[in-house]
């Protein structure tokens, strides 16, 4: 897209980069008024990302690889920075990697937030991050063939499944503790939400000294599927299914990525309706997490009450979209369904009921003596760790950072809707509960305001032209932090590359620091406080059915339980 | 504690009587898609639109039939089929009880006759689609009577051939007229 000089937001960062790094800045290309992609020399990648991150108020939202050999003969790596200093914009740092020398300098030693992304690039593209301390796989199973990198264009079909060669896991869990510790395996089926994740707690008596964990047991290969099997306009329905809770948020993020790439102006009414649906999703998600918070402090009656009231939010979704979950409401260019007068009246009535009933419940939850006792000072995410790892959502907001893409980079109808970004300085589980409680009431206010002020006009843009090889970012604030998507269109109305990052992906890496220093009995509470979403994290390559089966039988893990183990200096 | 008891008392009974009483859904709820085969013209618009490949269409030229198939196991209840259908033959119902004991029961089929070309005898389009096209033309004021059905029931290749022959003849005539 051609963006005129006057409207460019974030030009200051580009100027700064040119001044500081001169010839290392090879090319700049604007995708939208506030999205710029800067191609840099491979060797300067860590310097450039570090400077934007720590000196210019950048946060690392996502990073990914792309096999651009059919386009320009190279692989590429992209580091997406959400610039949250004085000027709010997106700067994407891109570097080309030569095919015969598949490696790039790791950014992780400078910016820890890059760790999962770089491990994933190595798995998926076989590009080696030189200097990355953690050399373990992230996504691929232990017995996956060494030289098969699923997202390379010439690697494999989306439905290929290399036969499993072993039932044993060989993954090494890292223990950074200095004394002797005991291993406590949690999982593979998980403590909080009955989803698969393998946690290893290293404990001294009852105290957690360190923790490590492994995810991606339910990897569904969605990115590969979208790139090879589906039309770009069908992927909106696939993205609806990334998450069982915030699916609509993903589909907004995906649709807007394509809309941004193609330079489409989505009608104002469609944008406002998207915001309404997005907030409906936040309602039921936050009620679920508040219910879980009650459950974990032993207040199960409260849990039941939250779930009873939550049903009203589900009804609201069904009323407005025709489905309780997976709304299926987005198309590229807008939404498929308008909001009629009767639906509006009934929704407003539900909003009023939800407000009254949830006020009572939250009152009750906060006056439960057990709550403060169990959650205050527990699972602390220090400001430094938060700054280093770029977590998102209520987690980062409860550590004092005002990060919310609805506010920072307004999308959908949020530019003209009333809400605050709620923060807490306590950095603990309690803070996250309080942030969610306040956000819940803001969502109700947003829905009311939007329904009372829906702009007139169409809800869908029709008759645009698809263009291949255009790319841009799309994003939306899910209940647990922002979903961020990057889409590049390709030939035959198919995506060339789709990268989808769910919020929990950004929140897992700092979790180990939140577990340290707490007791084993607090672990479920702490994990629940990030409101984790397993399958969303696990979204890219392959599900190893056999392996998944074998991990649901935790005999081996039980055997290990209680076994004394010397601390191995792995790092 | 008292507060809690009051909330519980106010809430009353939260449990629905389902399945012993029907469970109502909101208007516009997207449940099981249902085909009205009498209305369907086998045009395949729905099978092209279906993002989940739940709808498929297969031709059997030896038999001269075309079979529409819905696999409910793949359906995501998006309603794209309903949106694109020109004859309202497929609609999403409020039906949500879809469990079956036998996987094959998830498949639904409808078979349509293919029209054989009046000239060459090859099947080329669903017979009902040809009737639909004639109806459409009539509706927009073009007088099309049944006698002209043969004209519409010709395959594109034969039509092209006929056009070329006709044009050649007329060109020939006009050249003669000039001389
Ligand atoms: S779009 Fe309608 S008429 Fe055409 S095949 Fe499908 S159901 Fe039949
Ligand atoms: S509802 Fe959607 S998935 Fe189901 S048959 Fe229709 S188009 Fe296909």
XYZ file of C-alpha atoms and ligand atoms in Angstrom, chain A residues 237 336, chain B residues 30-33 46-47 49-55 68-72 74-82 84 90 92, ligand 2:
40
model
C -13.494 -19.758 9.913
C -22.059 -11.409 8.157
C -27.317 -22.057 13.514
C -27.933 -25.788 13.871
C -28.090 -28.732 11.519
C -28.356 -27.750 7.826
C -23.063 -24.398 -1.634
C -20.347 -26.973 -2.145
C -18.750 -21.999 -0.520
C -18.495 -24.578 2.256
C -15.243 -23.787 4.126
C -15.115 -27.141 5.892
C -15.641 -29.357 2.844
C -18.688 -30.802 4.554
C -20.624 -30.400 1.321
C -25.009 -33.867 -3.438
C -23.623 -34.968 -0.088
C -23.485 -33.431 3.371
C -21.146 -34.877 5.972
C -22.458 -33.634 9.307
C -17.372 -32.075 9.139
C -20.000 -29.343 9.226
C -19.052 -26.296 11.311
C -22.552 -24.779 11.179
C -21.333 -21.563 9.622
C -24.315 -21.092 7.343
C -22.319 -20.128 4.242
C -24.325 -22.686 2.256
C -27.598 -21.010 3.205
C -25.177 -18.582 -1.263
C -30.641 -25.402 2.159
C -29.812 -24.098 8.982
S -23.091 -24.851 7.522
Fe -21.065 -24.315 6.707
S -19.855 -26.161 7.064
Fe -21.995 -26.777 7.271
S -22.554 -27.465 5.254
Fe -23.116 -25.317 5.334
S -21.327 -24.233 4.502
Fe -20.670 -26.318 4.985
